[in-house]
PDB file of N, CA and C in Angstrom:
ATOM      1  N   MET T   1     101.524  40.991  35.488  1.00  0.00           N
ATOM      2  CA  MET T   1     100.190  41.129  36.014  1.00  0.00           C
ATOM      3  C   MET T   1     100.190  40.714  37.483  1.00  0.00           C
ATOM      4  N   LYS T   2      99.595  41.569  38.341  1.00  0.00           N
ATOM      5  CA  LYS T   2      99.544  41.278  39.768  1.00  0.00           C
ATOM      6  C   LYS T   2      98.450  40.266  40.068  1.00  0.00           C
ATOM      7  N   LYS T   3      98.763  39.402  41.003  1.00  0.00           N
ATOM      8  CA  LYS T   3      97.761  38.434  41.452  1.00  0.00           C
ATOM      9  C   LYS T   3      96.885  39.092  42.512  1.00  0.00           C
ATOM     10  N   GLN T   4      95.589  38.983  42.385  1.00  0.00           N
ATOM     11  CA  GLN T   4      94.648  39.568  43.333  1.00  0.00           C
ATOM     12  C   GLN T   4      94.675  38.778  44.636  1.00  0.00           C
ATOM     13  N   PRO T   5      94.599  39.469  45.772  1.00  0.00           N
ATOM     14  CA  PRO T   5      94.573  38.738  47.048  1.00  0.00           C
ATOM     15  C   PRO T   5      93.286  37.929  47.179  1.00  0.00           C
ATOM     16  N   GLU T   6      93.410  36.855  47.956  1.00  0.00           N
ATOM     17  CA  GLU T   6      92.265  35.960  48.163  1.00  0.00           C
ATOM     18  C   GLU T   6      91.142  36.648  48.932  1.00  0.00           C
ATOM     19  N   ARG T   7      91.502  37.422  49.951  1.00  0.00           N
ATOM     20  CA  ARG T   7      90.506  38.069  50.800  1.00  0.00           C
ATOM     21  C   ARG T   7      90.480  39.564  50.495  1.00  0.00           C
ATOM     22  N   PRO T   8      89.333  40.181  50.604  1.00  0.00           N
ATOM     23  CA  PRO T   8      89.274  41.626  50.382  1.00  0.00           C
ATOM     24  C   PRO T   8      89.982  42.368  51.517  1.00  0.00           C
ATOM     25  N   VAL T   9      90.503  43.516  51.205  1.00  0.00           N
ATOM     26  CA  VAL T   9      91.192  44.330  52.187  1.00  0.00           C
ATOM     27  C   VAL T   9      90.161  45.094  53.005  1.00  0.00           C
ATOM     28  N   LEU T  10      90.310  45.040  54.321  1.00  0.00           N
ATOM     29  CA  LEU T  10      89.401  45.779  55.189  1.00  0.00           C
ATOM     30  C   LEU T  10      89.768  47.252  55.175  1.00  0.00           C
ATOM     31  N   ILE T  11      88.770  48.088  54.987  1.00  0.00           N
ATOM     32  CA  ILE T  11      89.044  49.520  54.952  1.00  0.00           C
ATOM     33  C   ILE T  11      88.545  50.222  56.200  1.00  0.00           C
ATOM     34  N   THR T  12      87.929  49.497  57.102  1.00  0.00           N
ATOM     35  CA  THR T  12      87.439  50.100  58.346  1.00  0.00           C
ATOM     36  C   THR T  12      87.919  49.282  59.530  1.00  0.00           C
ATOM     37  N   ASN T  13      87.782  49.856  60.663  1.00  0.00           N
ATOM     38  CA  ASN T  13      88.095  49.153  61.913  1.00  0.00           C
ATOM     39  C   ASN T  13      86.816  48.725  62.610  1.00  0.00           C
ATOM     40  N   ALA T  14      85.798  48.428  61.836  1.00  0.00           N
ATOM     41  CA  ALA T  14      84.510  48.060  62.414  1.00  0.00           C
ATOM     42  C   ALA T  14      84.628  46.740  63.167  1.00  0.00           C
ATOM     43  N   ALA T  15      83.865  46.640  64.224  1.00  0.00           N
ATOM     44  CA  ALA T  15      83.844  45.405  65.020  1.00  0.00           C
ATOM     45  C   ALA T  15      83.088  44.317  64.261  1.00  0.00           C
ATOM     46  N   ARG T  16      83.339  43.090  64.660  1.00  0.00           N
ATOM     47  CA  ARG T  16      82.618  41.980  64.043  1.00  0.00           C
ATOM     48  C   ARG T  16      81.140  42.091  64.377  1.00  0.00           C
ATOM     49  N   SER T  17      80.323  41.578  63.492  1.00  0.00           N
ATOM     50  CA  SER T  17      78.884  41.660  63.717  1.00  0.00           C
ATOM     51  C   SER T  17      78.495  40.769  64.897  1.00  0.00           C
ATOM     52  N   PRO T  18      77.390  41.089  65.571  1.00  0.00           N
ATOM     53  CA  PRO T  18      76.952  40.262  66.703  1.00  0.00           C
ATOM     54  C   PRO T  18      76.684  38.812  66.281  1.00  0.00           C
ATOM     55  N   GLY T  19      76.216  38.610  65.061  1.00  0.00           N
ATOM     56  CA  GLY T  19      75.976  37.245  64.588  1.00  0.00           C
ATOM     57  C   GLY T  19      77.266  36.444  64.478  1.00  0.00           C
ATOM     58  N   ASP T  20      78.331  37.079  63.971  1.00  0.00           N
ATOM     59  CA  ASP T  20      79.628  36.401  63.880  1.00  0.00           C
ATOM     60  C   ASP T  20      80.190  36.099  65.263  1.00  0.00           C
ATOM     61  N   GLN T  21      80.037  37.044  66.188  1.00  0.00           N
ATOM     62  CA  GLN T  21      80.517  36.819  67.545  1.00  0.00           C
ATOM     63  C   GLN T  21      79.775  35.664  68.205  1.00  0.00           C
ATOM     64  N   LEU T  22      78.460  35.626  68.022  1.00  0.00           N
ATOM     65  CA  LEU T  22      77.665  34.546  68.608  1.00  0.00           C
ATOM     66  C   LEU T  22      78.060  33.198  68.026  1.00  0.00           C
ATOM     67  N   ARG T  23      78.289  33.165  66.720  1.00  0.00           N
ATOM     68  CA  ARG T  23      78.672  31.912  66.066  1.00  0.00           C
ATOM     69  C   ARG T  23      80.002  31.399  66.610  1.00  0.00           C
ATOM     70  N   SER T  24      80.986  32.271  66.761  1.00  0.00           N
ATOM     71  CA  SER T  24      82.285  31.824  67.274  1.00  0.00           C
ATOM     72  C   SER T  24      82.179  31.374  68.731  1.00  0.00           C
ATOM     73  N   ARG T  25      81.328  32.048  69.523  1.00  0.00           N
ATOM     74  CA  ARG T  25      81.144  31.614  70.911  1.00  0.00           C
ATOM     75  C   ARG T  25      80.466  30.257  70.977  1.00  0.00           C
ATOM     76  N   LYS T  26      79.500  30.004  70.076  1.00  0.00           N
ATOM     77  CA  LYS T  26      78.839  28.694  70.043  1.00  0.00           C
ATOM     78  C   LYS T  26      79.829  27.595  69.676  1.00  0.00           C
ATOM     79  N   ILE T  27      80.694  27.881  68.723  1.00  0.00           N
ATOM     80  CA  ILE T  27      81.685  26.874  68.303  1.00  0.00           C
ATOM     81  C   ILE T  27      82.619  26.544  69.462  1.00  0.00           C
ATOM     82  N   ARG T  28      83.083  27.564  70.198  1.00  0.00           N
ATOM     83  CA  ARG T  28      83.951  27.306  71.349  1.00  0.00           C
ATOM     84  C   ARG T  28      83.238  26.487  72.416  1.00  0.00           C
ATOM     85  N   TYR T  29      81.966  26.803  72.665  1.00  0.00           N
ATOM     86  CA  TYR T  29      81.206  26.086  73.694  1.00  0.00           C
ATOM     87  C   TYR T  29      81.019  24.620  73.305  1.00  0.00           C
ATOM     88  N   VAL T  30      80.618  24.381  72.074  1.00  0.00           N
ATOM     89  CA  VAL T  30      80.376  23.006  71.631  1.00  0.00           C
ATOM     90  C   VAL T  30      81.674  22.204  71.623  1.00  0.00           C
ATOM     91  N   SER T  31      82.786  22.826  71.216  1.00  0.00           N
ATOM     92  CA  SER T  31      84.046  22.089  71.210  1.00  0.00           C
ATOM     93  C   SER T  31      84.482  21.729  72.629  1.00  0.00           C
ATOM     94  N   MET T  32      84.265  22.621  73.588  1.00  0.00           N
ATOM     95  CA  MET T  32      84.628  22.294  74.969  1.00  0.00           C
ATOM     96  C   MET T  32      83.713  21.226  75.550  1.00  0.00           C
ATOM     97  N   MET T  33      82.450  21.246  75.200  1.00  0.00           N
ATOM     98  CA  MET T  33      81.544  20.194  75.672  1.00  0.00           C
ATOM     99  C   MET T  33      81.889  18.852  75.013  1.00  0.00           C
ATOM    100  N   GLY T  34      82.369  18.902  73.777  1.00  0.00           N
ATOM    101  CA  GLY T  34      82.831  17.673  73.129  1.00  0.00           C
ATOM    102  C   GLY T  34      84.045  17.103  73.839  1.00  0.00           C
ATOM    103  N   LEU T  35      84.942  17.982  74.287  1.00  0.00           N
ATOM    104  CA  LEU T  35      86.108  17.536  75.036  1.00  0.00           C
ATOM    105  C   LEU T  35      85.691  16.931  76.375  1.00  0.00           C
ATOM    106  N   ARG T  36      84.637  17.491  76.981  1.00  0.00           N
ATOM    107  CA  ARG T  36      84.114  16.928  78.227  1.00  0.00           C
ATOM    108  C   ARG T  36      83.568  15.517  77.991  1.00  0.00           C
ATOM    109  N   SER T  37      82.850  15.335  76.892  1.00  0.00           N
ATOM    110  CA  SER T  37      82.334  14.001  76.558  1.00  0.00           C
ATOM    111  C   SER T  37      83.470  13.026  76.319  1.00  0.00           C
ATOM    112  N   LEU T  38      84.528  13.520  75.690  1.00  0.00           N
ATOM    113  CA  LEU T  38      85.695  12.672  75.452  1.00  0.00           C
ATOM    114  C   LEU T  38      86.317  12.240  76.785  1.00  0.00           C
ATOM    115  N   CYS T  39      86.351  13.135  77.763  1.00  0.00           N
ATOM    116  CA  CYS T  39      86.871  12.765  79.093  1.00  0.00           C
ATOM    117  C   CYS T  39      86.032  11.649  79.719  1.00  0.00           C
ATOM    118  N   LEU T  40      84.715  11.707  79.550  1.00  0.00           N
ATOM    119  CA  LEU T  40      83.833  10.666  80.087  1.00  0.00           C
ATOM    120  C   LEU T  40      84.100   9.327  79.402  1.00  0.00           C
ATOM    121  N   ILE T  41      84.241   9.359  78.089  1.00  0.00           N
ATOM    122  CA  ILE T  41      84.484   8.116  77.336  1.00  0.00           C
ATOM    123  C   ILE T  41      85.845   7.531  77.694  1.00  0.00           C
ATOM    124  N   VAL T  42      86.869   8.381  77.787  1.00  0.00           N
ATOM    125  CA  VAL T  42      88.208   7.900  78.143  1.00  0.00           C
ATOM    126  C   VAL T  42      88.200   7.327  79.559  1.00  0.00           C
ATOM    127  N   GLY T  43      87.476   7.956  80.480  1.00  0.00           N
ATOM    128  CA  GLY T  43      87.377   7.428  81.844  1.00  0.00           C
ATOM    129  C   GLY T  43      86.732   6.052  81.868  1.00  0.00           C
ATOM    130  N   ALA T  44      85.671   5.854  81.069  1.00  0.00           N
ATOM    131  CA  ALA T  44      85.020   4.536  81.013  1.00  0.00           C
ATOM    132  C   ALA T  44      85.946   3.487  80.417  1.00  0.00           C
ATOM    133  N   ILE T  45      86.699   3.862  79.389  1.00  0.00           N
ATOM    134  CA  ILE T  45      87.642   2.912  78.778  1.00  0.00           C
ATOM    135  C   ILE T  45      88.755   2.567  79.763  1.00  0.00           C
ATOM    136  N   LEU T  46      89.237   3.573  80.495  1.00  0.00           N
ATOM    137  CA  LEU T  46      90.310   3.315  81.463  1.00  0.00           C
ATOM    138  C   LEU T  46      89.863   2.367  82.575  1.00  0.00           C
ATOM    139  N   ILE T  47      88.613   2.478  83.000  1.00  0.00           N
ATOM    140  CA  ILE T  47      88.109   1.577  84.045  1.00  0.00           C
ATOM    141  C   ILE T  47      88.091   0.144  83.542  1.00  0.00           C
ATOM    142  N   SER T  48      87.717  -0.030  82.272  1.00  0.00           N
ATOM    143  CA  SER T  48      87.655  -1.404  81.750  1.00  0.00           C
ATOM    144  C   SER T  48      89.046  -1.968  81.458  1.00  0.00           C
ATOM    145  N   VAL T  49      90.005  -1.130  81.086  1.00  0.00           N
ATOM    146  CA  VAL T  49      91.351  -1.607  80.753  1.00  0.00           C
ATOM    147  C   VAL T  49      92.215  -1.777  81.996  1.00  0.00           C
ATOM    148  N   LYS T  50      92.004  -0.955  83.017  1.00  0.00           N
ATOM    149  CA  LYS T  50      92.766  -0.956  84.271  1.00  0.00           C
ATOM    150  C   LYS T  50      94.277  -0.786  84.035  1.00  0.00           C
ATOM    151  N   PRO T  51      94.678   0.384  83.515  1.00  0.00           N
ATOM    152  CA  PRO T  51      96.113   0.630  83.291  1.00  0.00           C
ATOM    153  C   PRO T  51      96.808   0.962  84.608  1.00  0.00           C
ATOM    154  N   PRO T  52      98.157   1.026  84.588  1.00  0.00           N
ATOM    155  CA  PRO T  52      98.859   1.443  85.810  1.00  0.00           C
ATOM    156  C   PRO T  52      98.517   2.903  86.132  1.00  0.00           C
ATOM    157  N   LEU T  53      98.539   3.234  87.392  1.00  0.00           N
ATOM    158  CA  LEU T  53      98.183   4.563  87.892  1.00  0.00           C
ATOM    159  C   LEU T  53      96.743   4.945  87.521  1.00  0.00           C
ATOM    160  N   LEU T  54      95.843   3.984  87.620  1.00  0.00           N
ATOM    161  CA  LEU T  54      94.443   4.215  87.265  1.00  0.00           C
ATOM    162  C   LEU T  54      93.806   5.345  88.068  1.00  0.00           C
ATOM    163  N   PRO T  55      94.037   5.461  89.382  1.00  0.00           N
ATOM    164  CA  PRO T  55      93.406   6.569  90.115  1.00  0.00           C
ATOM    165  C   PRO T  55      93.839   7.956  89.608  1.00  0.00           C
ATOM    166  N   VAL T  56      95.087   8.092  89.212  1.00  0.00           N
ATOM    167  CA  VAL T  56      95.567   9.385  88.703  1.00  0.00           C
ATOM    168  C   VAL T  56      94.844   9.739  87.411  1.00  0.00           C
ATOM    169  N   TRP T  57      94.728   8.780  86.510  1.00  0.00           N
ATOM    170  CA  TRP T  57      94.046   9.020  85.229  1.00  0.00           C
ATOM    171  C   TRP T  57      92.569   9.339  85.448  1.00  0.00           C
ATOM    172  N   LEU T  58      91.935   8.637  86.377  1.00  0.00           N
ATOM    173  CA  LEU T  58      90.521   8.885  86.643  1.00  0.00           C
ATOM    174  C   LEU T  58      90.301  10.264  87.277  1.00  0.00           C
ATOM    175  N   ILE T  59      91.221  10.668  88.147  1.00  0.00           N
ATOM    176  CA  ILE T  59      91.114  11.999  88.736  1.00  0.00           C
ATOM    177  C   ILE T  59      91.253  13.072  87.662  1.00  0.00           C
ATOM    178  N   MET T  60      92.163  12.875  86.716  1.00  0.00           N
ATOM    179  CA  MET T  60      92.326  13.836  85.627  1.00  0.00           C
ATOM    180  C   MET T  60      91.078  13.901  84.751  1.00  0.00           C
ATOM    181  N   CYS T  61      90.487  12.751  84.463  1.00  0.00           N
ATOM    182  CA  CYS T  61      89.252  12.735  83.662  1.00  0.00           C
ATOM    183  C   CYS T  61      88.102  13.398  84.424  1.00  0.00           C
ATOM    184  N   ALA T  62      87.999  13.110  85.719  1.00  0.00           N
ATOM    185  CA  ALA T  62      86.930  13.717  86.519  1.00  0.00           C
ATOM    186  C   ALA T  62      87.118  15.229  86.619  1.00  0.00           C
ATOM    187  N   ALA T  63      88.346  15.684  86.770  1.00  0.00           N
ATOM    188  CA  ALA T  63      88.610  17.126  86.822  1.00  0.00           C
ATOM    189  C   ALA T  63      88.220  17.784  85.498  1.00  0.00           C
ATOM    190  N   GLY T  64      88.516  17.115  84.392  1.00  0.00           N
ATOM    191  CA  GLY T  64      88.106  17.641  83.090  1.00  0.00           C
ATOM    192  C   GLY T  64      86.597  17.709  82.950  1.00  0.00           C
ATOM    193  N   MET T  65      85.902  16.691  83.449  1.00  0.00           N
ATOM    194  CA  MET T  65      84.437  16.683  83.341  1.00  0.00           C
ATOM    195  C   MET T  65      83.795  17.735  84.247  1.00  0.00           C
ATOM    196  N   VAL T  66      84.462  18.099  85.352  1.00  0.00           N
ATOM    197  CA  VAL T  66      83.905  19.091  86.264  1.00  0.00           C
ATOM    198  C   VAL T  66      84.282  20.506  85.834  1.00  0.00           C
ATOM    199  N   LEU T  67      85.532  20.715  85.458  1.00  0.00           N
ATOM    200  CA  LEU T  67      86.013  22.064  85.158  1.00  0.00           C
ATOM    201  C   LEU T  67      85.649  22.559  83.753  1.00  0.00           C
ATOM    202  N   LEU T  68      85.551  21.662  82.784  1.00  0.00           N
ATOM    203  CA  LEU T  68      85.272  22.099  81.411  1.00  0.00           C
ATOM    204  C   LEU T  68      83.923  22.804  81.250  1.00  0.00           C
ATOM    205  N   PRO T  69      82.828  22.338  81.862  1.00  0.00           N
ATOM    206  CA  PRO T  69      81.577  23.090  81.696  1.00  0.00           C
ATOM    207  C   PRO T  69      81.658  24.496  82.272  1.00  0.00           C
ATOM    208  N   TRP T  70      82.309  24.625  83.405  1.00  0.00           N
ATOM    209  CA  TRP T  70      82.452  25.936  84.022  1.00  0.00           C
ATOM    210  C   TRP T  70      83.256  26.875  83.113  1.00  0.00           C
ATOM    211  N   MET T  71      84.382  26.381  82.601  1.00  0.00           N
ATOM    212  CA  MET T  71      85.204  27.199  81.710  1.00  0.00           C
ATOM    213  C   MET T  71      84.475  27.489  80.406  1.00  0.00           C
ATOM    214  N   ALA T  72      83.712  26.533  79.899  1.00  0.00           N
ATOM    215  CA  ALA T  72      82.999  26.742  78.637  1.00  0.00           C
ATOM    216  C   ALA T  72      81.966  27.848  78.758  1.00  0.00           C
ATOM    217  N   VAL T  73      81.258  27.879  79.872  1.00  0.00           N
ATOM    218  CA  VAL T  73      80.245  28.929  80.067  1.00  0.00           C
ATOM    219  C   VAL T  73      80.915  30.294  80.190  1.00  0.00           C
ATOM    220  N   LEU T  74      82.011  30.360  80.931  1.00  0.00           N
ATOM    221  CA  LEU T  74      82.718  31.634  81.068  1.00  0.00           C
ATOM    222  C   LEU T  74      83.238  32.126  79.720  1.00  0.00           C
ATOM    223  N   ILE T  75      83.831  31.248  78.950  1.00  0.00           N
ATOM    224  CA  ILE T  75      84.393  31.640  77.659  1.00  0.00           C
ATOM    225  C   ILE T  75      83.293  31.973  76.666  1.00  0.00           C
ATOM    226  N   ALA T  76      82.206  31.208  76.672  1.00  0.00           N
ATOM    227  CA  ALA T  76      81.127  31.451  75.715  1.00  0.00           C
ATOM    228  C   ALA T  76      80.399  32.761  75.993  1.00  0.00           C
ATOM    229  N   ASN T  77      80.349  33.191  77.243  1.00  0.00           N
ATOM    230  CA  ASN T  77      79.664  34.436  77.581  1.00  0.00           C
ATOM    231  C   ASN T  77      80.577  35.655  77.513  1.00  0.00           C
ATOM    232  N   ASP T  78      81.850  35.445  77.239  1.00  0.00           N
ATOM    233  CA  ASP T  78      82.797  36.545  77.186  1.00  0.00           C
ATOM    234  C   ASP T  78      82.687  37.267  75.856  1.00  0.00           C
ATOM    235  N   ARG T  79      82.756  38.589  75.905  1.00  0.00           N
ATOM    236  CA  ARG T  79      82.705  39.368  74.672  1.00  0.00           C
ATOM    237  C   ARG T  79      84.128  39.618  74.190  1.00  0.00           C
ATOM    238  N   PRO T  80      84.297  39.949  72.924  1.00  0.00           N
ATOM    239  CA  PRO T  80      85.648  40.224  72.440  1.00  0.00           C
ATOM    240  C   PRO T  80      86.189  41.517  73.049  1.00  0.00           C
ATOM    241  N   PRO T  81      87.488  41.619  73.182  1.00  0.00           N
ATOM    242  CA  PRO T  81      88.054  42.825  73.780  1.00  0.00           C
ATOM    243  C   PRO T  81      87.852  44.034  72.875  1.00  0.00           C
ATOM    244  N   LYS T  82      87.772  45.202  73.492  1.00  0.00           N
ATOM    245  CA  LYS T  82      87.631  46.435  72.717  1.00  0.00           C
ATOM    246  C   LYS T  82      88.982  46.803  72.145  1.00  0.00           C
ATOM    247  N   SER T  83      88.969  47.340  70.935  1.00  0.00           N
ATOM    248  CA  SER T  83      90.223  47.694  70.286  1.00  0.00           C
ATOM    249  C   SER T  83      90.757  48.999  70.858  1.00  0.00           C
ATOM    250  N   GLN T  84      92.042  49.207  70.727  1.00  0.00           N
ATOM    251  CA  GLN T  84      92.664  50.432  71.210  1.00  0.00           C
ATOM    252  C   GLN T  84      92.324  51.610  70.305  1.00  0.00           C
ATOM    253  N   ALA T  85      91.932  51.330  69.056  1.00  0.00           N
ATOM    254  CA  ALA T  85      91.611  52.400  68.122  1.00  0.00           C
ATOM    255  C   ALA T  85      90.331  53.119  68.522  1.00  0.00           C
ATOM    256  N   ASN T  86      89.362  52.393  69.075  1.00  0.00           N
ATOM    257  CA  ASN T  86      88.094  52.968  69.479  1.00  0.00           C
ATOM    258  C   ASN T  86      87.872  52.714  70.968  1.00  0.00           C
ATOM    259  N   PRO T  87      88.462  53.515  71.848  1.00  0.00           N
ATOM    260  CA  PRO T  87      88.262  53.272  73.277  1.00  0.00           C
ATOM    261  C   PRO T  87      86.815  53.524  73.673  1.00  0.00           C
ATOM    262  N   ALA T  88      86.398  52.899  74.746  1.00  0.00           N
ATOM    263  CA  ALA T  88      85.007  52.985  75.186  1.00  0.00           C
ATOM    264  C   ALA T  88      84.644  54.399  75.629  1.00  0.00           C
ATOM    265  N   ALA T  89      85.476  55.022  76.382  1.00  0.00           N
ATOM    266  CA  ALA T  89      85.191  56.368  76.884  1.00  0.00           C
ATOM    267  C   ALA T  89      86.374  57.270  76.564  1.00  0.00           C
ATOM    268  N   PRO T  90      86.107  58.516  76.253  1.00  0.00           N
ATOM    269  CA  PRO T  90      87.228  59.416  75.972  1.00  0.00           C
ATOM    270  C   PRO T  90      88.076  59.623  77.221  1.00  0.00           C
ATOM    271  N   GLN T  91      89.355  59.727  77.006  1.00  0.00           N
ATOM    272  CA  GLN T  91      90.274  59.931  78.118  1.00  0.00           C
ATOM    273  C   GLN T  91      90.173  61.379  78.587  1.00  0.00           C
ATOM    274  N   PRO T  92      90.124  61.616  79.900  1.00  0.00           N
ATOM    275  CA  PRO T  92      90.018  63.002  80.388  1.00  0.00           C
ATOM    276  C   PRO T  92      91.299  63.764  80.086  1.00  0.00           C
ATOM    277  N   ARG T  93      91.122  64.997  79.656  1.00  0.00           N
ATOM    278  CA  ARG T  93      92.270  65.849  79.387  1.00  0.00           C
ATOM    279  C   ARG T  93      92.669  66.549  80.682  1.00  0.00           C
ATOM    280  N   PRO T  94      93.933  66.800  80.867  1.00  0.00           N
ATOM    281  CA  PRO T  94      94.334  67.533  82.070  1.00  0.00           C
ATOM    282  C   PRO T  94      93.803  68.959  81.994  1.00  0.00           C
ATOM    283  N   GLN T  95      93.295  69.440  83.116  1.00  0.00           N
ATOM    284  CA  GLN T  95      92.724  70.778  83.144  1.00  0.00           C
ATOM    285  C   GLN T  95      93.796  71.793  83.519  1.00  0.00           C
ATOM    286  N   ARG T  96      93.657  72.961  82.920  1.00  0.00           N
ATOM    287  CA  ARG T  96      94.606  74.034  83.154  1.00  0.00           C
ATOM    288  C   ARG T  96      94.149  74.828  84.379  1.00  0.00           C
ATOM    289  N   VAL T  97      95.052  75.127  85.260  1.00  0.00           N
ATOM    290  CA  VAL T  97      94.730  75.896  86.456  1.00  0.00           C
ATOM    291  C   VAL T  97      94.884  77.375  86.111  1.00  0.00           C
ATOM    292  N   LEU T  98      93.826  78.140  86.375  1.00  0.00           N
ATOM    293  CA  LEU T  98      93.869  79.570  86.105  1.00  0.00           C
ATOM    294  C   LEU T  98      94.581  80.282  87.246  1.00  0.00           C
ATOM    295  N   GLU T  99      95.372  81.253  86.882  1.00  0.00           N
ATOM    296  CA  GLU T  99      96.109  82.004  87.890  1.00  0.00           C
ATOM    297  C   GLU T  99      95.238  83.146  88.395  1.00  0.00           C
ATOM    298  N   GLN T 100      95.447  83.509  89.645  1.00  0.00           N
ATOM    299  CA  GLN T 100      94.728  84.638  90.224  1.00  0.00           C
ATOM    300  C   GLN T 100      95.295  85.929  89.639  1.00  0.00           C
ATOM    301  N   GLU T 101      94.376  86.814  89.233  1.00  0.00           N
ATOM    302  CA  GLU T 101      94.814  88.095  88.678  1.00  0.00           C
ATOM    303  C   GLU T 101      94.518  89.204  89.682  1.00  0.00           C
ATOM    304  N   SER T 102      95.349  90.203  89.640  1.00  0.00           N
ATOM    305  CA  SER T 102      95.157  91.323  90.569  1.00  0.00           C
ATOM    306  C   SER T 102      94.018  92.216  90.076  1.00  0.00           C
ATOM    307  N   ALA T 103      93.524  93.071  90.940  1.00  0.00           N
ATOM    308  CA  ALA T 103      92.412  93.968  90.608  1.00  0.00           C
ATOM    309  C   ALA T 103      92.807  94.930  89.502  1.00  0.00           C
ATOM    310  N   GLU T 104      94.072  95.381  89.476  1.00  0.00           N
ATOM    311  CA  GLU T 104      94.513  96.305  88.428  1.00  0.00           C
ATOM    312  C   GLU T 104      94.528  95.637  87.066  1.00  0.00           C
ATOM    313  N   ASP T 105      94.937  94.360  87.024  1.00  0.00           N
ATOM    314  CA  ASP T 105      94.948  93.638  85.745  1.00  0.00           C
ATOM    315  C   ASP T 105      93.525  93.463  85.222  1.00  0.00           C
ATOM    316  N   LEU T 106      92.602  93.171  86.123  1.00  0.00           N
ATOM    317  CA  LEU T 106      91.212  93.011  85.700  1.00  0.00           C
ATOM    318  C   LEU T 106      90.629  94.330  85.208  1.00  0.00           C
ATOM    319  N   LYS T 107      90.960  95.412  85.887  1.00  0.00           N
ATOM    320  CA  LYS T 107      90.459  96.726  85.496  1.00  0.00           C
ATOM    321  C   LYS T 107      91.019  97.135  84.133  1.00  0.00           C
ATOM    322  N   ALA T 108      92.264  96.808  83.898  1.00  0.00           N
ATOM    323  CA  ALA T 108      92.896  97.155  82.627  1.00  0.00           C
ATOM    324  C   ALA T 108      92.290  96.354  81.473  1.00  0.00           C
ATOM    325  N   ARG T 109      91.821  95.160  81.737  1.00  0.00           N
ATOM    326  CA  ARG T 109      91.239  94.318  80.696  1.00  0.00           C
ATOM    327  C   ARG T 109      89.765  94.597  80.468  1.00  0.00           C
ATOM    328  N   THR T 110      89.092  95.262  81.390  1.00  0.00           N
ATOM    329  CA  THR T 110      87.663  95.492  81.280  1.00  0.00           C
ATOM    330  C   THR T 110      87.377  96.481  80.154  1.00  0.00           C
ATOM    331  N   ILE T 111      86.408  96.141  79.335  1.00  0.00           N
ATOM    332  CA  ILE T 111      86.014  97.009  78.224  1.00  0.00           C
ATOM    333  C   ILE T 111      84.776  97.771  78.651  1.00  0.00           C
ATOM    334  N   ASP T 112      84.880  99.069  78.600  1.00  0.00           N
ATOM    335  CA  ASP T 112      83.778  99.926  78.996  1.00  0.00           C
ATOM    336  C   ASP T 112      82.980 100.283  77.744  1.00  0.00           C
ATOM    337  N   VAL T 113      81.667 100.062  77.786  1.00  0.00           N
ATOM    338  CA  VAL T 113      80.827 100.352  76.619  1.00  0.00           C
ATOM    339  C   VAL T 113      80.446 101.816  76.531  1.00  0.00           C
ATOM    340  N   GLU T 114      80.380 102.520  77.599  1.00  0.00           N
ATOM    341  CA  GLU T 114      80.020 103.937  77.577  1.00  0.00           C
ATOM    342  C   GLU T 114      81.283 104.777  77.497  1.00  0.00           C
ATOM    343  N   PRO T 115      81.247 105.835  76.658  1.00  0.00           N
ATOM    344  CA  PRO T 115      82.445 106.681  76.546  1.00  0.00           C
ATOM    345  C   PRO T 115      82.698 107.544  77.737  1.00  0.00           C
TER     346      PRO T 115
END
């Protein structure tokens, strides 16, 4: 007897729903803001402990507190990439160049309706 797979098999190449996309973007944003808060807390602890190379550690924490919000907004507002299966616009086909025909060839091809 075959064991059934845990997840159903996808039969379409449909994109994720807008609700799912929004949820994943919110999770990324909140996790990056949590990391920013962690940088603030670590910076405060480092000031009270005064470890060696304190200015280097504080600069790293300050850079994290400044750069993380900017990166979080960029990542949270980014949409998922389009798949190669469904391109956004159809690719232009190369056009065929028509050759010039002589007057005799055109006359020979012309169909006369009157006898």
